[in-house]
Amino acid sequence: MDENFLDSLDTKSGVWALTHVCTCWRDIVTATSSCWTTVGLLFDKHPKSSATTDILSTYLARSNQHKLNVIVHSKDEISKLPAMKMLMKTSKQWQAGWFALPLDTFLAWETPFHFKHLNKLRVCIQPPPELPLAVLAEDSTAQCCAFSSAPGVMDVAVNNHFLFAELFDFNWSTVHLFS
């Protein structure tokens, strides 16, 4: 799939492009909330500005409380960015989540979010290059509780099984598929 299609902050591609075809298409796409249910935030492509937050706010409003598929990618720690905080407020709507983020971002999520509809989770942990994974896993103070309140996750895939198991507080009782 084209990366630009997944970029919800690019108002010239994806579902945004359909709103530029003509007035009729704009009215239809804007009113069809199911068109706005895949939220892709590719933070490395966009400046961290208030415009990003405004675009995301409009996108989320148009999803109209539908269940969301969320894709978040960043090489930098982003937990304190306004756009990320805004997205996390919608966690109750997420049905699938794909996250490629530095370990620092996951660890900064100190409070568990309520992922009551989340059933599919993909996590690509980007560890800090200065620390070997074994050192991180041995550090008992590092614990991520972000996904501890995800009662319906049945499908989990991670890029580092050992690190995920050691550092993430996660309810494994509902998982049917793990890769």
CSV table of C-alpha atoms in Angstrom, one decimal:
chain,number,residue,atom,x,y,z
A,1,MET,CA,0.0,0.0,0.0
A,2,ASP,CA,1.2,3.5,-0.8
A,3,GLU,CA,2.7,5.2,2.3
A,4,ASN,CA,1.1,8.5,1.3
A,5,PHE,CA,-2.3,6.9,1.5
A,6,LEU,CA,-1.7,6.1,5.1
A,7,ASP,CA,-0.5,9.6,6.0
A,8,SER,CA,-3.6,11.2,7.6
A,9,LEU,CA,-1.7,14.5,8.0
A,10,ASP,CA,-1.0,14.9,4.2
A,11,THR,CA,-4.1,16.9,3.0
A,12,LYS,CA,-3.1,16.2,-0.6
A,13,SER,CA,-3.3,12.4,-0.5
A,14,GLY,CA,-5.4,9.6,0.8
A,15,VAL,CA,-9.0,10.4,1.8
A,16,TRP,CA,-8.1,14.1,1.8
A,17,ALA,CA,-7.5,13.9,-2.0
A,18,LEU,CA,-11.1,12.8,-2.5
A,19,THR,CA,-12.4,16.0,-0.9
A,20,HIS,CA,-10.6,18.0,-3.6
A,21,VAL,CA,-12.3,16.3,-6.6
A,22,CYS,CA,-15.4,18.5,-6.7
A,23,THR,CA,-18.0,19.9,-4.3
A,24,CYS,CA,-20.2,16.8,-4.6
A,25,TRP,CA,-17.4,14.4,-3.7
A,26,ARG,CA,-16.2,16.7,-0.9
A,27,ASP,CA,-19.7,16.7,0.6
A,28,ILE,CA,-20.0,12.9,0.3
A,29,VAL,CA,-16.6,12.1,1.7
A,30,THR,CA,-16.8,14.6,4.5
A,31,ALA,CA,-20.2,13.2,5.6
A,32,THR,CA,-19.1,9.5,5.3
A,33,SER,CA,-17.4,8.9,8.6
A,34,SER,CA,-16.2,5.4,7.7
A,35,CYS,CA,-13.8,7.0,5.2
A,36,TRP,CA,-11.9,8.5,8.2
A,37,THR,CA,-11.4,5.4,10.3
A,38,THR,CA,-7.7,4.6,9.4
A,39,VAL,CA,-5.5,7.2,11.1
A,40,GLY,CA,-1.9,7.1,9.9
A,41,LEU,CA,0.5,9.4,11.7
A,42,LEU,CA,4.0,9.4,10.1
A,43,PHE,CA,5.6,11.9,12.4
A,44,ASP,CA,9.0,11.9,10.6
A,45,LYS,CA,7.4,13.5,7.5
A,46,HIS,CA,5.7,16.4,9.3
A,47,PRO,CA,6.8,19.4,11.4
A,48,LYS,CA,5.7,19.2,14.9
A,49,SER,CA,3.4,22.2,14.7
A,50,SER,CA,-0.1,23.3,15.6
A,51,ALA,CA,-1.1,22.7,12.0
A,52,THR,CA,-0.5,19.0,12.6
A,53,THR,CA,-2.8,19.1,15.5
A,54,ASP,CA,-5.5,21.0,13.6
A,55,ILE,CA,-5.4,18.5,10.7
A,56,LEU,CA,-5.6,15.6,13.1
A,57,SER,CA,-8.5,17.2,15.0
A,58,THR,CA,-10.5,17.6,11.8
A,59,TYR,CA,-9.7,14.0,10.7
A,60,LEU,CA,-10.8,12.5,14.1
A,61,ALA,CA,-13.9,14.6,14.2
A,62,ARG,CA,-14.9,13.2,10.8
A,63,SER,CA,-14.4,9.7,12.0
A,64,ASN,CA,-17.4,10.4,14.2
A,65,GLN,CA,-16.7,7.9,17.0
A,66,HIS,CA,-16.2,4.9,14.7
A,67,LYS,CA,-13.7,2.2,15.6
A,68,LEU,CA,-10.3,3.2,14.4
A,69,ASN,CA,-7.3,1.6,12.9
A,70,VAL,CA,-4.2,3.5,14.1
A,71,ILE,CA,-0.8,3.6,12.5
A,72,VAL,CA,2.0,5.6,14.2
A,73,HIS,CA,5.6,5.9,13.1
A,74,SER,CA,8.4,8.0,14.4
A,75,LYS,CA,12.1,7.8,14.9
A,76,ASP,CA,11.9,10.3,17.7
A,77,GLU,CA,10.2,10.2,21.1
A,78,ILE,CA,6.7,11.7,20.6
A,79,SER,CA,4.7,11.0,23.7
A,80,LYS,CA,4.5,14.7,24.7
A,81,LEU,CA,3.5,16.0,21.3
A,82,PRO,CA,0.0,17.6,21.2
A,83,ALA,CA,-1.0,15.5,18.2
A,84,MET,CA,0.0,12.3,20.0
A,85,LYS,CA,-1.8,13.3,23.2
A,86,MET,CA,-4.9,14.0,21.1
A,87,LEU,CA,-4.7,10.6,19.4
A,88,MET,CA,-4.3,8.8,22.7
A,89,LYS,CA,-7.6,10.3,23.9
A,90,THR,CA,-9.3,8.2,21.2
A,91,SER,CA,-7.8,4.9,22.5
A,92,LYS,CA,-11.3,3.6,23.4
A,93,GLN,CA,-12.1,3.6,19.7
A,94,TRP,CA,-9.1,1.7,18.5
A,95,GLN,CA,-9.7,-1.8,17.0
A,96,ALA,CA,-6.2,-2.2,15.5
A,97,GLY,CA,-2.9,-0.5,16.3
A,98,TRP,CA,0.4,-0.5,14.4
A,99,PHE,CA,3.2,1.3,16.3
A,100,ALA,CA,6.8,1.7,15.1
A,101,LEU,CA,8.3,3.9,17.8
A,102,PRO,CA,11.4,4.3,20.0
A,103,LEU,CA,11.3,2.4,23.3
A,104,ASP,CA,11.3,5.8,25.1
A,105,THR,CA,7.9,6.6,23.7
A,106,PHE,CA,6.3,3.4,24.9
A,107,LEU,CA,7.9,3.8,28.3
A,108,ALA,CA,6.7,7.4,28.6
A,109,TRP,CA,3.1,6.1,28.4
A,110,GLU,CA,2.9,5.8,32.2
A,111,THR,CA,-0.8,5.5,32.5
A,112,PRO,CA,-2.6,2.5,30.9
A,113,PHE,CA,-5.0,3.6,28.2
A,114,HIS,CA,-8.4,2.0,27.8
A,115,PHE,CA,-8.2,-0.1,24.6
A,116,LYS,CA,-11.6,-1.8,25.1
A,117,HIS,CA,-12.0,-2.5,21.3
A,118,LEU,CA,-8.4,-3.2,20.4
A,119,ASN,CA,-8.1,-6.7,19.0
A,120,LYS,CA,-5.0,-6.5,16.8
A,121,LEU,CA,-1.7,-5.0,17.9
A,122,ARG,CA,1.6,-4.6,16.0
A,123,VAL,CA,4.6,-3.2,17.8
A,124,CYS,CA,8.0,-2.4,16.3
A,125,ILE,CA,10.2,-1.3,19.2
A,126,GLN,CA,13.2,0.8,18.2
A,127,PRO,CA,15.6,0.5,21.2
A,128,PRO,CA,18.1,3.2,21.9
A,129,PRO,CA,21.2,2.3,20.0
A,130,GLU,CA,23.5,3.1,23.0
A,131,LEU,CA,21.9,0.3,25.1
A,132,PRO,CA,22.0,-3.4,24.3
A,133,LEU,CA,18.7,-5.1,24.5
A,134,ALA,CA,19.8,-7.5,27.3
A,135,VAL,CA,20.6,-4.5,29.5
A,136,LEU,CA,17.2,-3.0,28.9
A,137,ALA,CA,15.4,-6.2,29.7
A,138,GLU,CA,17.4,-6.6,32.9
A,139,ASP,CA,16.4,-3.1,34.1
A,140,SER,CA,13.4,-3.9,36.2
A,141,THR,CA,12.5,-0.2,36.6
A,142,ALA,CA,11.7,0.0,32.9
A,143,GLN,CA,8.1,-1.1,32.5
A,144,CYS,CA,5.5,-0.1,29.9
A,145,CYS,CA,1.9,-0.3,31.1
A,146,ALA,CA,0.3,1.3,28.0
A,147,PHE,CA,-1.3,-1.9,26.8
A,148,SER,CA,-2.2,-3.4,30.2
A,149,SER,CA,-5.8,-2.4,29.7
A,150,ALA,CA,-6.5,-4.1,26.4
A,151,PRO,CA,-8.9,-7.0,27.3
A,152,GLY,CA,-9.7,-8.1,23.8
A,153,VAL,CA,-6.4,-8.3,22.0
A,154,MET,CA,-6.3,-11.6,20.2
A,155,ASP,CA,-3.6,-11.0,17.6
A,156,VAL,CA,-0.2,-9.6,18.6
A,157,ALA,CA,3.0,-9.2,16.5
A,158,VAL,CA,6.2,-7.7,17.7
A,159,ASN,CA,9.7,-7.3,16.3
A,160,ASN,CA,11.4,-8.3,19.5
A,161,HIS,CA,9.6,-11.0,21.5
A,162,PHE,CA,12.0,-11.0,24.4
A,163,LEU,CA,12.0,-7.3,24.9
A,164,PHE,CA,8.2,-7.0,24.6
A,165,ALA,CA,7.7,-9.8,27.1
A,166,GLU,CA,10.1,-8.4,29.6
A,167,LEU,CA,9.2,-4.7,29.4
A,168,PHE,CA,5.4,-4.6,28.6
A,169,ASP,CA,2.7,-5.2,31.2
A,170,PHE,CA,0.3,-7.2,29.0
A,171,ASN,CA,-2.6,-9.5,29.5
A,172,TRP,CA,-1.7,-12.6,27.5
A,173,SER,CA,-4.9,-14.6,28.4
A,174,THR,CA,-6.8,-13.3,25.4
A,175,VAL,CA,-4.1,-13.7,22.7
A,176,HIS,CA,-4.7,-16.4,20.2
A,177,LEU,CA,-2.1,-15.5,17.6
A,178,PHE,CA,1.4,-14.3,18.5
A,179,SER,CA,4.2,-13.7,16.0
